[in-house]
């Protein structure tokens, strides 16, 4: 079973609209971290936002917010007032705990977001 | 502060050859991890190094290996290249790497093409 599921392979959004990118995850570990990364065509993965499994509040970073619904195992990324520069691949990722510390990031397949003028 | 630097940016090799990729982490970061990105398999974790020791390993064959030097710089080696090894190889660094909340900072990657 996939640990991270992103159900939207691609999305077209009008500039200045808000956009929600979906992410569901699967883990039996009570301690984990959820991340969103942006990958423009240059290839570099850019960190956007982090949510810890024990965090009570939804994370926010500027125009980015994370809609964390723990019981549903959902961690959707919300981008407010989208801009042309937001066009990129977006990846949801999870980090679980191992005996030695923390495991590597497990990524979803990504969502290709295109912002239209 | 300089970001994560990966060299070279592009590589073309033929089947059977071996290749070494290099990664310089952000200054002060002691953990370096490597990821492979392909259109078919997506992003997959290869391994993580901390204080010159491999701390975690993903599900890849022994042809994939790495090491970390005392200055935290890391190299990744792939021996006996196969066509399926063609991918973008991304390096990420973090302060210590041992916590689930630690942010990873990625480089721009090395695009490897195996002919």
Short mmCIF file of C-alpha atoms in Angstrom, two decimals:
data_model
loop_
_atom_site.label_atom_id
_atom_site.label_comp_id
_atom_site.label_asym_id
_atom_site.label_seq_id
_atom_site.Cartn_x
_atom_site.Cartn_y
_atom_site.Cartn_z
CA UNK A 1 0.00 0.00 0.00
CA UNK A 2 1.18 3.50 -0.80
CA UNK A 3 2.23 5.51 2.21
CA UNK A 4 1.62 8.88 0.56
CA UNK A 5 -1.17 9.38 -1.94
CA UNK A 6 -1.62 12.47 -4.07
CA UNK A 7 -4.73 11.99 -6.17
CA UNK A 8 -4.34 15.01 -8.45
CA UNK A 9 -1.71 14.38 -11.15
CA UNK A 10 -2.29 17.85 -12.61
CA UNK A 11 -4.21 21.03 -11.88
CA UNK A 12 -4.92 24.23 -13.77
CA UNK A 13 -5.75 27.26 -11.64
CA UNK A 14 -6.40 30.89 -12.49
CA UNK A 15 -3.93 33.41 -11.12
CA UNK A 16 -4.95 34.93 -7.74
CA UNK A 17 -7.26 32.03 -6.91
CA UNK A 18 -6.66 29.82 -3.90
CA UNK A 19 -5.69 26.22 -4.60
CA UNK A 20 -5.80 23.07 -2.48
CA UNK A 21 -3.46 20.17 -3.19
CA UNK A 22 -4.57 16.88 -1.68
CA UNK A 23 -2.43 14.46 0.31
CA UNK A 24 -3.37 11.43 2.34
CA UNK A 25 -0.91 9.28 4.23
CA UNK A 26 -0.72 5.92 5.89
CA UNK A 27 1.30 5.13 9.00
CA UNK A 28 0.91 3.26 12.26
CA UNK A 29 3.67 5.29 13.92
CA UNK A 30 2.24 7.88 16.37
CA UNK A 31 5.24 10.17 15.79
CA UNK A 32 5.78 11.41 12.25
CA UNK A 33 6.35 14.55 10.26
CA UNK A 34 4.60 15.73 7.13
CA UNK A 35 6.25 18.00 4.58
CA UNK A 36 5.40 19.75 1.36
CA UNK A 37 8.04 20.51 -1.22
CA UNK A 38 7.89 22.44 -4.48
CA UNK A 39 9.96 21.38 -7.46
CA UNK A 40 10.20 23.89 -10.32
CA UNK A 41 11.56 22.84 -13.69
CA UNK A 42 15.10 23.58 -12.47
CA UNK A 43 14.90 20.39 -10.38
CA UNK A 44 15.65 21.74 -6.93
CA UNK A 45 13.24 20.66 -4.18
CA UNK A 46 12.15 23.70 -2.18
CA UNK A 47 10.79 23.21 1.35
CA UNK A 48 7.39 24.85 1.83
CA UNK A 49 5.82 23.76 5.09
CA UNK A 50 5.99 21.21 7.90
CA UNK A 51 3.36 19.65 10.20
CA UNK A 52 4.20 17.39 13.12
CA UNK A 53 1.86 14.59 14.15
CA UNK A 54 1.48 16.07 17.64
CA UNK A 55 0.96 19.65 16.50
CA UNK A 56 -2.43 20.95 17.60
CA UNK A 57 -2.52 23.88 15.19
CA UNK A 58 -2.40 23.78 11.42
CA UNK A 59 0.95 24.98 10.11
CA UNK A 60 1.19 28.23 8.15
CA UNK A 61 4.10 29.76 6.21
CA UNK A 62 3.20 32.96 4.39
CA UNK A 63 0.81 32.09 1.56
CA UNK A 64 1.03 28.39 2.41
CA UNK A 65 -1.07 26.62 4.99
CA UNK A 66 -1.56 22.98 5.78
CA UNK A 67 -5.01 21.60 6.45
CA UNK A 68 -4.13 18.77 8.84
CA UNK A 69 -6.90 16.27 9.64
CA UNK A 70 -5.21 13.61 11.71
CA UNK A 71 -8.18 11.24 12.04
CA UNK A 72 -8.59 11.23 8.26
CA UNK A 73 -4.80 11.00 7.74
CA UNK A 74 -5.00 13.99 5.48
CA UNK A 75 -2.52 16.85 5.04
CA UNK A 76 -3.69 19.12 2.25
CA UNK A 77 -1.63 22.11 1.14
CA UNK A 78 -3.50 25.36 0.60
CA UNK A 79 -1.92 28.14 -1.45
CA UNK A 80 -3.72 31.44 -1.14
CA UNK A 81 -3.70 34.05 -3.92
CA UNK A 82 -1.79 31.92 -6.42
CA UNK A 83 0.91 33.50 -8.57
CA UNK A 84 2.40 32.55 -11.94
CA UNK A 85 5.61 31.58 -10.13
CA UNK A 86 3.71 28.91 -8.23
CA UNK A 87 3.63 26.75 -11.35
CA UNK A 88 5.65 23.66 -10.44
CA UNK A 89 5.46 20.07 -9.19
CA UNK A 90 4.33 19.78 -5.58
CA UNK A 91 5.25 16.81 -3.43
CA UNK A 92 3.81 15.68 -0.14
CA UNK A 93 6.23 13.68 2.00
CA UNK A 94 6.30 11.92 5.35
CA UNK A 95 9.07 11.07 7.76
CA UNK A 96 8.52 8.31 10.29
CA UNK A 97 10.53 7.34 13.31
CA UNK A 98 12.85 4.36 13.25
CA UNK A 99 14.84 2.70 16.00
CA UNK A 100 17.84 4.76 15.00
CA UNK A 101 16.14 8.14 14.76
CA UNK A 102 14.16 9.06 11.70
CA UNK A 103 13.72 7.35 8.38
CA UNK A 104 14.21 8.92 4.98
CA UNK A 105 11.40 10.93 3.46
CA UNK A 106 8.65 8.98 1.70
CA UNK A 107 7.24 11.02 -1.16
CA UNK A 108 3.97 10.98 -3.02
CA UNK A 109 3.85 10.97 -6.84
CA UNK A 110 3.32 14.70 -6.95
CA UNK A 111 0.84 17.18 -8.40
CA UNK A 112 1.75 19.29 -11.41
CA UNK A 113 0.25 22.72 -10.75
CA UNK A 114 -0.08 25.21 -13.59
CA UNK A 115 -1.17 28.76 -12.83
CA UNK A 116 -2.88 30.47 -15.75
CA UNK A 117 -2.92 34.28 -16.21
CA UNK B 1 24.65 31.01 3.42
CA UNK B 2 25.35 28.82 0.41
CA UNK B 3 22.83 26.09 -0.32
CA UNK B 4 23.41 22.43 -1.07
CA UNK B 5 25.78 22.06 -4.00
CA UNK B 6 25.76 19.04 -6.26
CA UNK B 7 28.27 18.31 -8.99
CA UNK B 8 28.22 17.65 -11.82
CA UNK B 9 24.84 18.94 -13.00
CA UNK B 10 24.67 16.52 -15.93
CA UNK B 11 26.37 13.21 -16.66
CA UNK B 12 26.21 10.84 -19.58
CA UNK B 13 27.56 7.34 -19.10
CA UNK B 14 27.27 3.99 -20.86
CA UNK B 15 26.05 0.70 -19.47
CA UNK B 16 28.60 -1.11 -17.32
CA UNK B 17 30.50 2.02 -16.33
CA UNK B 18 30.57 3.42 -12.85
CA UNK B 19 29.84 6.98 -11.72
CA UNK B 20 30.53 9.17 -8.68
CA UNK B 21 28.32 12.08 -7.73
CA UNK B 22 29.30 14.74 -5.22
CA UNK B 23 27.33 16.75 -2.68
CA UNK B 24 28.41 19.60 -0.43
CA UNK B 25 25.88 20.28 2.34
CA UNK B 26 24.92 23.60 3.83
CA UNK B 27 27.60 24.80 6.22
CA UNK B 28 26.97 23.38 9.68
CA UNK B 29 24.76 20.55 8.44
CA UNK B 30 26.05 17.14 9.40
CA UNK B 31 23.45 14.86 7.83
CA UNK B 32 23.40 14.15 4.10
CA UNK B 33 20.85 11.97 2.37
CA UNK B 34 20.43 10.92 -1.24
CA UNK B 35 17.30 10.39 -3.32
CA UNK B 36 16.66 9.02 -6.79
CA UNK B 37 13.92 10.55 -8.93
CA UNK B 38 12.58 8.79 -12.03
CA UNK B 39 9.36 9.34 -13.99
CA UNK B 40 8.23 5.78 -13.24
CA UNK B 41 9.17 5.30 -9.59
CA UNK B 42 9.08 8.89 -8.41
CA UNK B 43 11.31 9.98 -5.55
CA UNK B 44 12.96 7.19 -3.60
CA UNK B 45 15.26 7.34 -0.60
CA UNK B 46 18.71 5.85 -1.18
CA UNK B 47 20.64 6.38 2.05
CA UNK B 48 21.56 8.85 4.77
CA UNK B 49 24.93 9.64 6.30
CA UNK B 50 25.73 11.31 9.57
CA UNK B 51 29.20 11.75 11.04
CA UNK B 52 30.73 9.67 8.27
CA UNK B 53 28.45 6.70 9.07
CA UNK B 54 25.55 5.36 7.07
CA UNK B 55 22.57 5.67 9.37
CA UNK B 56 19.68 4.64 7.11
CA UNK B 57 19.37 2.84 3.82
CA UNK B 58 16.57 2.50 1.32
CA UNK B 59 15.74 -0.51 -0.81
CA UNK B 60 18.41 -0.31 -3.49
CA UNK B 61 20.92 -2.91 -4.69
CA UNK B 62 24.51 -2.94 -3.46
CA UNK B 63 25.65 -1.25 -6.69
CA UNK B 64 24.57 1.97 -5.01
CA UNK B 65 26.94 3.09 -2.30
CA UNK B 66 28.01 6.26 -0.64
CA UNK B 67 30.31 7.80 1.85
CA UNK B 68 30.68 10.94 3.90
CA UNK B 69 33.86 12.79 4.70
CA UNK B 70 34.87 14.52 7.91
CA UNK B 71 33.79 17.89 6.48
CA UNK B 72 30.29 16.41 5.89
CA UNK B 73 30.68 16.40 2.12
CA UNK B 74 29.27 13.24 0.59
CA UNK B 75 29.76 11.18 -2.51
CA UNK B 76 27.50 8.62 -4.05
CA UNK B 77 28.76 5.86 -6.31
CA UNK B 78 26.89 3.65 -8.73
CA UNK B 79 28.80 0.72 -10.20
CA UNK B 80 27.98 -1.37 -13.26
CA UNK B 81 25.46 1.14 -14.55
CA UNK B 82 22.18 -0.07 -16.02
CA UNK B 83 19.79 1.78 -18.30
CA UNK B 84 17.30 1.98 -15.42
CA UNK B 85 19.76 4.01 -13.37
CA UNK B 86 19.03 7.02 -15.56
CA UNK B 87 17.52 9.49 -13.12
CA UNK B 88 17.83 12.78 -11.29
CA UNK B 89 19.86 12.18 -8.14
CA UNK B 90 19.08 14.64 -5.39
CA UNK B 91 21.14 15.28 -2.32
CA UNK B 92 19.65 16.81 0.83
CA UNK B 93 21.27 18.10 3.96
CA UNK B 94 19.97 18.78 7.46
CA UNK B 95 21.44 19.72 10.80
CA UNK B 96 21.47 16.30 12.40
CA UNK B 97 18.88 14.28 10.50
CA UNK B 98 17.72 12.20 13.42
CA UNK B 99 14.29 13.70 14.07
CA UNK B 100 11.02 13.47 12.20
CA UNK B 101 10.60 17.25 12.30
CA UNK B 102 13.94 18.12 10.78
CA UNK B 103 13.72 19.98 7.48
CA UNK B 104 15.74 18.69 4.57
CA UNK B 105 17.29 21.17 2.17
CA UNK B 106 17.87 19.86 -1.32
CA UNK B 107 20.34 20.62 -4.05
CA UNK B 108 19.46 21.00 -7.75
CA UNK B 109 20.46 17.43 -8.45
CA UNK B 110 22.64 15.56 -10.90
CA UNK B 111 20.88 14.36 -14.03
CA UNK B 112 22.41 11.01 -14.98
CA UNK B 113 21.74 9.50 -18.39
CA UNK B 114 22.88 5.94 -19.06
CA UNK B 115 23.14 4.98 -22.72
#
